[in-house]
Coordinates of N, CA and C in Angstrom, one line a residue:
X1 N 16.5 76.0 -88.9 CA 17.3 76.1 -87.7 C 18.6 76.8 -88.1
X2 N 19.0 77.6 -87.2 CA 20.3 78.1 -87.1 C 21.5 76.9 -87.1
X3 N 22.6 77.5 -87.8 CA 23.7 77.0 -87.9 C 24.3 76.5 -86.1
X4 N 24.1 78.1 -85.6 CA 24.8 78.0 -84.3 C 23.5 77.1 -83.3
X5 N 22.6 76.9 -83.2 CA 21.5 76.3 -82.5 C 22.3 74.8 -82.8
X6 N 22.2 74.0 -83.8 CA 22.9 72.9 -84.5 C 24.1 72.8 -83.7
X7 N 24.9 73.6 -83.7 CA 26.0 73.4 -82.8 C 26.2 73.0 -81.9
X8 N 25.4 74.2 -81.0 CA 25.0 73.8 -79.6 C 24.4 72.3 -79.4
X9 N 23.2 71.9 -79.8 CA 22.7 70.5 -79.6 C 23.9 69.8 -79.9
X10 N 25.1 69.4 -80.9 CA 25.7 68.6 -81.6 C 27.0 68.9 -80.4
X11 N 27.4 70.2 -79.8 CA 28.4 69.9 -78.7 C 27.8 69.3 -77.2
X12 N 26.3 69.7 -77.2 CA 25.6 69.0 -75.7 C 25.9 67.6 -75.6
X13 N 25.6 67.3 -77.1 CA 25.5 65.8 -77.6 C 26.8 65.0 -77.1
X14 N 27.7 65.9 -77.6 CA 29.3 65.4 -77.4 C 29.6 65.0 -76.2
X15 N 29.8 66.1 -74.8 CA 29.7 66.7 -73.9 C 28.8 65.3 -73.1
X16 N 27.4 65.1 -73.5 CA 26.9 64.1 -72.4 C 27.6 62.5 -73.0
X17 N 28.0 62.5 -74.6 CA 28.7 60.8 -74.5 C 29.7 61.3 -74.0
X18 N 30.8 61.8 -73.8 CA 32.0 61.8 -73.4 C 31.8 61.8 -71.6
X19 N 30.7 62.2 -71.0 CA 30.5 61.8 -69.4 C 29.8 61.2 -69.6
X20 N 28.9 60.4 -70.2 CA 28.8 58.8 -70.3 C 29.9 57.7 -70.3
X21 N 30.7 58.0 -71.4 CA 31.8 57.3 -71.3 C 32.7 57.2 -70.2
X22 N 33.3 58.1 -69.5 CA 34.1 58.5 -68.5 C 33.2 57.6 -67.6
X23 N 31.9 57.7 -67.1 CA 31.4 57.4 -65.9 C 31.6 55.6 -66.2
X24 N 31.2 55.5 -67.2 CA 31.4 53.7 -67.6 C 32.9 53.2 -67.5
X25 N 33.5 54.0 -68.0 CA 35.3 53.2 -67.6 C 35.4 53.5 -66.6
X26 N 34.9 54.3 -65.9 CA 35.4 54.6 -63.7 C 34.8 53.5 -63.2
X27 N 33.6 53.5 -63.6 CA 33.1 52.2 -63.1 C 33.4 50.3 -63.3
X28 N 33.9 50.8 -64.3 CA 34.5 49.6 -64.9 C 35.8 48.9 -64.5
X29 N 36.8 50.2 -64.4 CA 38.0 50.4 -63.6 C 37.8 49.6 -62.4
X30 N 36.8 50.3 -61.5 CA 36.8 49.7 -59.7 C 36.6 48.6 -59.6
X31 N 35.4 48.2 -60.9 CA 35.2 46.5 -60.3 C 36.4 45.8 -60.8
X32 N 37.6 46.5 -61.8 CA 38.8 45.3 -61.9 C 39.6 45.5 -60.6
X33 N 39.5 46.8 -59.8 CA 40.3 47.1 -58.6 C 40.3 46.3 -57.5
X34 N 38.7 46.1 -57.6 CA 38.7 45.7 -56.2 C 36.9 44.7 -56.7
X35 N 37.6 43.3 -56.7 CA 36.3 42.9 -57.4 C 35.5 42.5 -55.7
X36 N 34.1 41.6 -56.0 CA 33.5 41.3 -55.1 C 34.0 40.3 -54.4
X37 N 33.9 40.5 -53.0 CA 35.0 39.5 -52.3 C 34.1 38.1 -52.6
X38 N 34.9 37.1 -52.4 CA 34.1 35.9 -52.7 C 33.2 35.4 -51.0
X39 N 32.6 34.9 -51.3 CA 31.9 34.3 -49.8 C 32.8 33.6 -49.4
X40 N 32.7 33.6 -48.0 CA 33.4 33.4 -46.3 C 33.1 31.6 -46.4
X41 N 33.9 30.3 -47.1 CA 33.2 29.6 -46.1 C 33.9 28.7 -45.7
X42 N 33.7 28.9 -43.9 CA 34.7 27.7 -43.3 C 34.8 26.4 -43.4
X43 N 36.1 26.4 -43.0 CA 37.0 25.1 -43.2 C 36.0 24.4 -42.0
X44 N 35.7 23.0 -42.4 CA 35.4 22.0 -41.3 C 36.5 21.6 -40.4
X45 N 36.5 21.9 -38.8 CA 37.5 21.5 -37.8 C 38.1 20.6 -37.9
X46 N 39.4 20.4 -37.8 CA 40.5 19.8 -38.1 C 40.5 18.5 -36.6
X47 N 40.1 19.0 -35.7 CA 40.0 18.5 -34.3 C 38.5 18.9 -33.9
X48 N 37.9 17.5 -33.0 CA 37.2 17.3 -32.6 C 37.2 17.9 -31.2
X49 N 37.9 18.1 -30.7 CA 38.0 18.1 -28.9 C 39.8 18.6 -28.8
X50 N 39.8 19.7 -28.3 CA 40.8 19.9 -27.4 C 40.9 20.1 -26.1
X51 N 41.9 19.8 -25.7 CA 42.1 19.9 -24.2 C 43.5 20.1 -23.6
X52 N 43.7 21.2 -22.7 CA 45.0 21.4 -21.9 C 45.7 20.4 -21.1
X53 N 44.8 19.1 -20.7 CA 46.1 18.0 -20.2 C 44.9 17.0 -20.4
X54 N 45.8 15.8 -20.7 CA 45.0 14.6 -21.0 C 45.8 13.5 -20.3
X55 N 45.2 12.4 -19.2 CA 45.5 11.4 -18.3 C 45.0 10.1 -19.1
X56 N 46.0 9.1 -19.3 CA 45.3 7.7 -19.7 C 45.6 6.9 -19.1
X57 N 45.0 6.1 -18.9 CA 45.7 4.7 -18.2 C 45.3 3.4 -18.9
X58 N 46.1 2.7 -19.1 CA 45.7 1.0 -19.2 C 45.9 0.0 -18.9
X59 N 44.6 -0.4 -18.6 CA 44.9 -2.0 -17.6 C 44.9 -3.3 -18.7
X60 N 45.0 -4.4 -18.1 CA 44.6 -5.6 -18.2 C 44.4 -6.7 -17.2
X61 N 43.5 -7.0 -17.3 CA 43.4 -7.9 -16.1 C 43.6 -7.9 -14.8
X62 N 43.0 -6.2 -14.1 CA 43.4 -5.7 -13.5 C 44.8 -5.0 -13.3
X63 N 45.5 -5.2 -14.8 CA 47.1 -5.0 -13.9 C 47.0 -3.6 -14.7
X64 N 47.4 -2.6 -13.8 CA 48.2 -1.1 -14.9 C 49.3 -1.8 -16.0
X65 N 49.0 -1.7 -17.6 CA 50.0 -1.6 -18.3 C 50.9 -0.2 -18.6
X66 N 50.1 0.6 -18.6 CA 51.1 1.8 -18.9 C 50.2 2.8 -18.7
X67 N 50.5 3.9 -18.6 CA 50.1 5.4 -18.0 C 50.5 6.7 -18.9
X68 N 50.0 7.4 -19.6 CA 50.0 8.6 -20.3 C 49.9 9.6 -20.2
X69 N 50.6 10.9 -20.3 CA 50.3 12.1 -19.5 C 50.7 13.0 -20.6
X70 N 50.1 14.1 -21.2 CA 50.3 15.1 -22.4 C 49.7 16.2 -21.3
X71 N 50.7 17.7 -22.2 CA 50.3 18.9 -22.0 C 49.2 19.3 -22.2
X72 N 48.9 18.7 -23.5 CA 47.8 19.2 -23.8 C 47.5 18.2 -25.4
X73 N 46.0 18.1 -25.9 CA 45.5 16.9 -26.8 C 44.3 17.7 -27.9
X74 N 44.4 17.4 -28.9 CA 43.3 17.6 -29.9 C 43.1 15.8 -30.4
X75 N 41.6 15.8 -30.0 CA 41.3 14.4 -30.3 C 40.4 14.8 -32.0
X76 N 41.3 14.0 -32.8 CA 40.0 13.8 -34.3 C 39.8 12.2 -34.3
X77 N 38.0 12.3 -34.1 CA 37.3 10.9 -33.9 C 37.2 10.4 -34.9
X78 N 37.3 11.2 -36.1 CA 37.4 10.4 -37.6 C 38.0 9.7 -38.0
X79 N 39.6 9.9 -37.8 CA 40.6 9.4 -37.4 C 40.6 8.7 -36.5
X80 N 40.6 8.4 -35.4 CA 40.4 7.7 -34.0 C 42.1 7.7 -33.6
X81 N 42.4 9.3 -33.5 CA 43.6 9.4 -32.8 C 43.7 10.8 -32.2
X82 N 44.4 11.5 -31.2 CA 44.7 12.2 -30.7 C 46.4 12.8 -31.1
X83 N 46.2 13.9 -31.2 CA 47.2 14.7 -31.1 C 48.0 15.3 -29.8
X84 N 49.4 14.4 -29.4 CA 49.2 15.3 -28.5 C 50.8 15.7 -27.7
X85 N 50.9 16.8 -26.8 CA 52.0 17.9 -26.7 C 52.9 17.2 -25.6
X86 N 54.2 17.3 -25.3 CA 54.6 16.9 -24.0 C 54.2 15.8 -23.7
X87 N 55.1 15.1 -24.1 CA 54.1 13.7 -24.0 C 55.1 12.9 -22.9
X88 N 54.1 11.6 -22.2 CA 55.2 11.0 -20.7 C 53.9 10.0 -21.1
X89 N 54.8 8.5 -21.3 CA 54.0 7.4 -21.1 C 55.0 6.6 -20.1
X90 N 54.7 6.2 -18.8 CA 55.3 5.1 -18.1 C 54.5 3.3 -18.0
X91 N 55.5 2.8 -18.8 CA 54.9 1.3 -19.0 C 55.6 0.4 -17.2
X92 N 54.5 -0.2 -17.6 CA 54.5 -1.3 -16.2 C 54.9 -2.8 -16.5
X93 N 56.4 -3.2 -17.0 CA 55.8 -4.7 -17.2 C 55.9 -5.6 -16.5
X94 N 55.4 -7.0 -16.9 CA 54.8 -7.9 -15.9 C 56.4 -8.6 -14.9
X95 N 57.3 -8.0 -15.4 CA 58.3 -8.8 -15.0 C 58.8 -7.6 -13.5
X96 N 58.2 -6.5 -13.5 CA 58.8 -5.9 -12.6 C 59.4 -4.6 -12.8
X97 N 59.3 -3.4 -12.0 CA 60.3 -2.0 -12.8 C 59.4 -1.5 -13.6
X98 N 59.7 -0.3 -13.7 CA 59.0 0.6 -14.7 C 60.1 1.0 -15.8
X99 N 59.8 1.6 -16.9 CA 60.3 2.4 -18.5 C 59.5 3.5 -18.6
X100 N 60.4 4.5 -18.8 CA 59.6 5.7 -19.0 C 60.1 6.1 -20.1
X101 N 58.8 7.0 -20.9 CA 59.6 7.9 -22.1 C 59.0 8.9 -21.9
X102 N 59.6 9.9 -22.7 CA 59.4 11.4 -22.8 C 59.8 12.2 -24.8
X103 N 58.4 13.0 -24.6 CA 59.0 13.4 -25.9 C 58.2 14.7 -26.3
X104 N 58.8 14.9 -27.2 CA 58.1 16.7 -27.4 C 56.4 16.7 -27.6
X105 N 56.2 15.5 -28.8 CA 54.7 15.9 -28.9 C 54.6 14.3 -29.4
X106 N 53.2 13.6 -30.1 CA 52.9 12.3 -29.9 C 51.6 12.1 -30.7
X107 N 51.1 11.1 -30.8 CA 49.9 10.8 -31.4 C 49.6 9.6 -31.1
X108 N 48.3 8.9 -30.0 CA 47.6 8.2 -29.6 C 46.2 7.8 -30.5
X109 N 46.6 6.0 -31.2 CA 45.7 5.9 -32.1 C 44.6 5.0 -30.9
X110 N 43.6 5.5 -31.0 CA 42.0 5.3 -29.4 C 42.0 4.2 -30.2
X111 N 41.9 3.4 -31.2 CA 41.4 2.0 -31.4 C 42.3 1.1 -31.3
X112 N 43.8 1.1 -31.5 CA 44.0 0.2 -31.2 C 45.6 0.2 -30.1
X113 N 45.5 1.7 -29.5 CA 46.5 1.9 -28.1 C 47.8 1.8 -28.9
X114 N 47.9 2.2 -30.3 CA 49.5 2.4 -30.7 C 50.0 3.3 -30.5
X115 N 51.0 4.1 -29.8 CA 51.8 5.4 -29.5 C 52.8 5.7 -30.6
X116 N 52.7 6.5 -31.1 CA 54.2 7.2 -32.0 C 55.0 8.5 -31.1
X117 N 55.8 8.8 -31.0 CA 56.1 10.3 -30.2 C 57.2 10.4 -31.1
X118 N 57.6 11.6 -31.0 CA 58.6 12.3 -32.1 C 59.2 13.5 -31.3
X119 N 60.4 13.7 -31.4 CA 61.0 15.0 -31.0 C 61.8 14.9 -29.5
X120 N 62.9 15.0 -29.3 CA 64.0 14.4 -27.7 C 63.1 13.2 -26.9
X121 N 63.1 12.7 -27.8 CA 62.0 11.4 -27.5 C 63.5 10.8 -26.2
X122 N 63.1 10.5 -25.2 CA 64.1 10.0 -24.3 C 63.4 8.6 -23.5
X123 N 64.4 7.6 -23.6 CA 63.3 6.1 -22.8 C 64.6 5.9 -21.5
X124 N 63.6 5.4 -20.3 CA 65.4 5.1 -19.2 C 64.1 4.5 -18.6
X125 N 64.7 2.5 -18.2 CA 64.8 2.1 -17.8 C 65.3 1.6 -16.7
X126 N 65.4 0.5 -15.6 CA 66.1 0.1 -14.7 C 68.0 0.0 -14.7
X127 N 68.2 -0.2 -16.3 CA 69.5 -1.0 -17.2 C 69.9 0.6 -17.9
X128 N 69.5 1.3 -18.3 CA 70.0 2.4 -19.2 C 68.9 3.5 -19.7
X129 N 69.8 4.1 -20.7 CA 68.7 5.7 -20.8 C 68.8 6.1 -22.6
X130 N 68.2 6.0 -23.1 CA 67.8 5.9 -24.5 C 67.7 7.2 -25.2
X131 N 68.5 7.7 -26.4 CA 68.0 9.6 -26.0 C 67.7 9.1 -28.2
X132 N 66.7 9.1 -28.5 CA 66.3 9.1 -30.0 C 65.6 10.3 -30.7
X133 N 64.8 10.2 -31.9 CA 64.0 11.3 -32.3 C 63.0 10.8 -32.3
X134 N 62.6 9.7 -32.7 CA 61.0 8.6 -33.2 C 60.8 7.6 -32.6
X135 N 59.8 7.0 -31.8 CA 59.7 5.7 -31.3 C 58.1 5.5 -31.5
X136 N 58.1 4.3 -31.8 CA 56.6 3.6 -31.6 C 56.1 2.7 -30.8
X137 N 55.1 2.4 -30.3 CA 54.9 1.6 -29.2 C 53.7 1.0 -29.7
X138 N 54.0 -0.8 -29.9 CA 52.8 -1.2 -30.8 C 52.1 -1.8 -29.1
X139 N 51.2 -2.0 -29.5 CA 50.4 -2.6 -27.9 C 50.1 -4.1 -28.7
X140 N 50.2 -4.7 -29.2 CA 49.6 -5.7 -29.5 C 50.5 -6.7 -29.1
X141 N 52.1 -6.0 -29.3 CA 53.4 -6.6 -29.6 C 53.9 -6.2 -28.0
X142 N 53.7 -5.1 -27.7 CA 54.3 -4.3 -26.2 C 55.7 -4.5 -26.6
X143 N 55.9 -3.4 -28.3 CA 57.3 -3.3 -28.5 C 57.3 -1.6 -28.7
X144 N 58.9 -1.7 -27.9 CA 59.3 0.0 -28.6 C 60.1 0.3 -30.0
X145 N 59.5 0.8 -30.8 CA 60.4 0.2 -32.2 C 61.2 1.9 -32.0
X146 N 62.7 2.3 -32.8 CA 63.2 2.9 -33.0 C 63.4 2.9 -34.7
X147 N 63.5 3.5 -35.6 CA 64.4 3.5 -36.6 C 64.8 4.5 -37.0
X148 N 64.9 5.8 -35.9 CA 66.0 6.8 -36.0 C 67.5 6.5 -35.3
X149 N 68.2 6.9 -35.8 CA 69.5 7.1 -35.0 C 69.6 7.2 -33.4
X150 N 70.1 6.2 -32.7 CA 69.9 6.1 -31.1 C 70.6 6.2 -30.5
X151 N 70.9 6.6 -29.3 CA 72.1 6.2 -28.5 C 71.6 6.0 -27.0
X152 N 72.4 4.8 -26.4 CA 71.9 4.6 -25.3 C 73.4 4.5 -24.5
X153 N 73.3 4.5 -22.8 CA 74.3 4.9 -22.4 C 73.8 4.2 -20.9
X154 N 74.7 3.5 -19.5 CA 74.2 2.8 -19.1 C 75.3 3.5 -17.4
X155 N 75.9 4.9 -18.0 CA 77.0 5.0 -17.1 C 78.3 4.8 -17.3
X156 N 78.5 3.2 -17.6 CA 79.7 2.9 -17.8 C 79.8 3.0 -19.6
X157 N 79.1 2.0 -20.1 CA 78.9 1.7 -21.8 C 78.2 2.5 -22.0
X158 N 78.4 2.4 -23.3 CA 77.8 3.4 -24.2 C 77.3 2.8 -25.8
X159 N 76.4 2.6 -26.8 CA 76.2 2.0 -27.6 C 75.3 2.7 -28.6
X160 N 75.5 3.2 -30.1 CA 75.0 3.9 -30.7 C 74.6 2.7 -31.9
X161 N 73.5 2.8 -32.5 CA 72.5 2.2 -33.6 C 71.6 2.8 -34.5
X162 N 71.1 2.1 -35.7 CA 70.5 3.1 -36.7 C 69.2 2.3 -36.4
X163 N 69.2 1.4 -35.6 CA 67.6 1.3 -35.3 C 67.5 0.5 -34.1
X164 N 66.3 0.0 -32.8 CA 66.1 -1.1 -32.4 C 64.6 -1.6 -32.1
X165 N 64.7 -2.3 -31.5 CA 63.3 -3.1 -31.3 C 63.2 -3.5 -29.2
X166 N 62.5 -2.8 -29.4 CA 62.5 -3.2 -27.1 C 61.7 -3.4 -27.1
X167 N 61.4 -5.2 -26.6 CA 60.4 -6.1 -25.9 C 59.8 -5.8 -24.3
X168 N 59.0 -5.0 -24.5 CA 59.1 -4.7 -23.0 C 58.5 -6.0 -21.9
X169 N 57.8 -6.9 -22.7 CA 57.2 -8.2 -21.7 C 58.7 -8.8 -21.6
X170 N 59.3 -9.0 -22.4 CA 60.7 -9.9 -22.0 C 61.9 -8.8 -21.8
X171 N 61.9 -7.7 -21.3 CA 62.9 -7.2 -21.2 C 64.2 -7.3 -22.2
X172 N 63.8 -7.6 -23.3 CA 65.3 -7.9 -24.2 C 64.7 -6.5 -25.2
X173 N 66.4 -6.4 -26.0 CA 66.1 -5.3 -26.8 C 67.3 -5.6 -28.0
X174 N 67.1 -5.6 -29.4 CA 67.6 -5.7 -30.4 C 67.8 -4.7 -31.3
X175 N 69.3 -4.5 -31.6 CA 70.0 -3.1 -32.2 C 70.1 -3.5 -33.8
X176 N 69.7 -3.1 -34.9 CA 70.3 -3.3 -35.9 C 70.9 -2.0 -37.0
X177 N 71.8 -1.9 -37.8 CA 72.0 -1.1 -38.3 C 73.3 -0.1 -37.7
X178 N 74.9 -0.1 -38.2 CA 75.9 0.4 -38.1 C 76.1 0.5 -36.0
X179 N 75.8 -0.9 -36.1 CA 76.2 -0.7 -34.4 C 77.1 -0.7 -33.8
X180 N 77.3 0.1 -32.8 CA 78.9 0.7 -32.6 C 79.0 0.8 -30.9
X181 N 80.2 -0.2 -30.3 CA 79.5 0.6 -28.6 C 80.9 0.2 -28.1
X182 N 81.0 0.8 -26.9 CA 81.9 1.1 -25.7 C 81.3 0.5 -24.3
X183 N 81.9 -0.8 -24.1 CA 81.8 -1.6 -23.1 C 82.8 -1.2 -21.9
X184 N 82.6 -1.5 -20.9 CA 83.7 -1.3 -19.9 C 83.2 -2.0 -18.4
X185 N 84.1 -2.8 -18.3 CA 84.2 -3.4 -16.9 C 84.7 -3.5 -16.0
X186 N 84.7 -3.5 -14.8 CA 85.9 -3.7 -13.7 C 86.6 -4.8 -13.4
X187 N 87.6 -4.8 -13.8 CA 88.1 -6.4 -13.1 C 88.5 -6.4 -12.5
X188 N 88.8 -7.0 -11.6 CA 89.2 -7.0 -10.1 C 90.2 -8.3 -9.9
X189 N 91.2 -7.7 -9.5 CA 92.6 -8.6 -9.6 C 93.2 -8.9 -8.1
X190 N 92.8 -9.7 -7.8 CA 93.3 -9.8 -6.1 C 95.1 -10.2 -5.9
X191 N 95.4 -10.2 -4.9 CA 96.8 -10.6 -5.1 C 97.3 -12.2 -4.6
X192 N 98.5 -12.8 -5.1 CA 98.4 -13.5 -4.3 C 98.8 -13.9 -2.8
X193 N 98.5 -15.0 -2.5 CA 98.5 -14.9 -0.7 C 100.0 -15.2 -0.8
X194 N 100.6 -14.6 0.1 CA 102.1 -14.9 0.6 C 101.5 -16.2 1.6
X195 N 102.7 -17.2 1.7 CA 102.4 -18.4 2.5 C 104.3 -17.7 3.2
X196 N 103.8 -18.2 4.8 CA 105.0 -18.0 5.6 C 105.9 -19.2 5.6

């Protein structure tokens, strides 16, 4: 065989590993680029049931205890509570008058009717108007617990606390924590009678 024949074969030779090679690192390259996406798989729903307005009511023994009204509710049954927006619960107690609250959003636990609400959480009563961030409502106890910073306000008085406790069956309500308030009364001073 020729010198130059030898050549030729030994540069073809060259020529197909070197685009061998090249084709193997391109290839190589892309799958570090852009590897295989991984498989899609979804999250299990976070909520069972949504809905744009949710009505509750609760009796006993015939009597309405209190009434619920949200913008809108994601129920998780796992949980056995509700999520929910705009929240307005009006309690009924047995002594007479109604207590309303209001608050930005809330959570309704379905087993055992305990209320949390959070956010311009506001309570006004027959006696005064309650403006907080957090309140709870135990049903067992038919207490409103506070232990954010409160202020309540009655028109004339005024009375700020770092926590309270409102008995709604007995109407009484207990402040504890740096309590601070502005009382004001009328007194009324008649004169005396002139005698002739």
């Amino acid at each position: 065989m020729k010198k130059s024949s030898i050549l030729v074969f030994i540069s073809i030779g060259v020529i197909i590993g070197i685009l061998g090679a090249t084709l193997i690192w391109v290839h190589f390259r892309r799958s570090l680029r852009s590897p295989e996406p991984a498989p899609v798989v979804s999250e299990p729903a976070k909520t069972d049931t949504a809905m744009d307005r949710l009505f509750q009511v609760s009796t006993r023994d015939g009597r309405t205890e209190w009434k619920l009204e949200a913008a809108s509710a994601e129920m998780d049954n796992a949980k056995q509570l509700a999520k929910l927006k705009d929240v307005s619960v009006t309690f009924y107690p047995k002594s007479g008058g109604e207590v309303s609250l209001t608050a930005n959003r809330g959570i309704i636990h379905t087993d055992s009717k305990d209320i949390v609400v959070a956010g311009n959480v506001v309570v006004i009563n027959q006696s005064y108007k309650m403006v907080t961030q957090r309140v709870r409502y135990s049903e067992k106890n038919k207490t409103l617990i506070s232990t954010t910073p409160l202020a309540i306000t009655d028109g004339a008085s005024s009375l700020i606390a770092d926590r309270m406790v409102y008995d709604i069956a007995k109407n009484k309500t207990v402040f504890s924590g740096n309590v601070t308030g502005i009382f004001l009364s009328l007194i009324h001073i008649s004169e005396p009678t002139r005698r002739a």
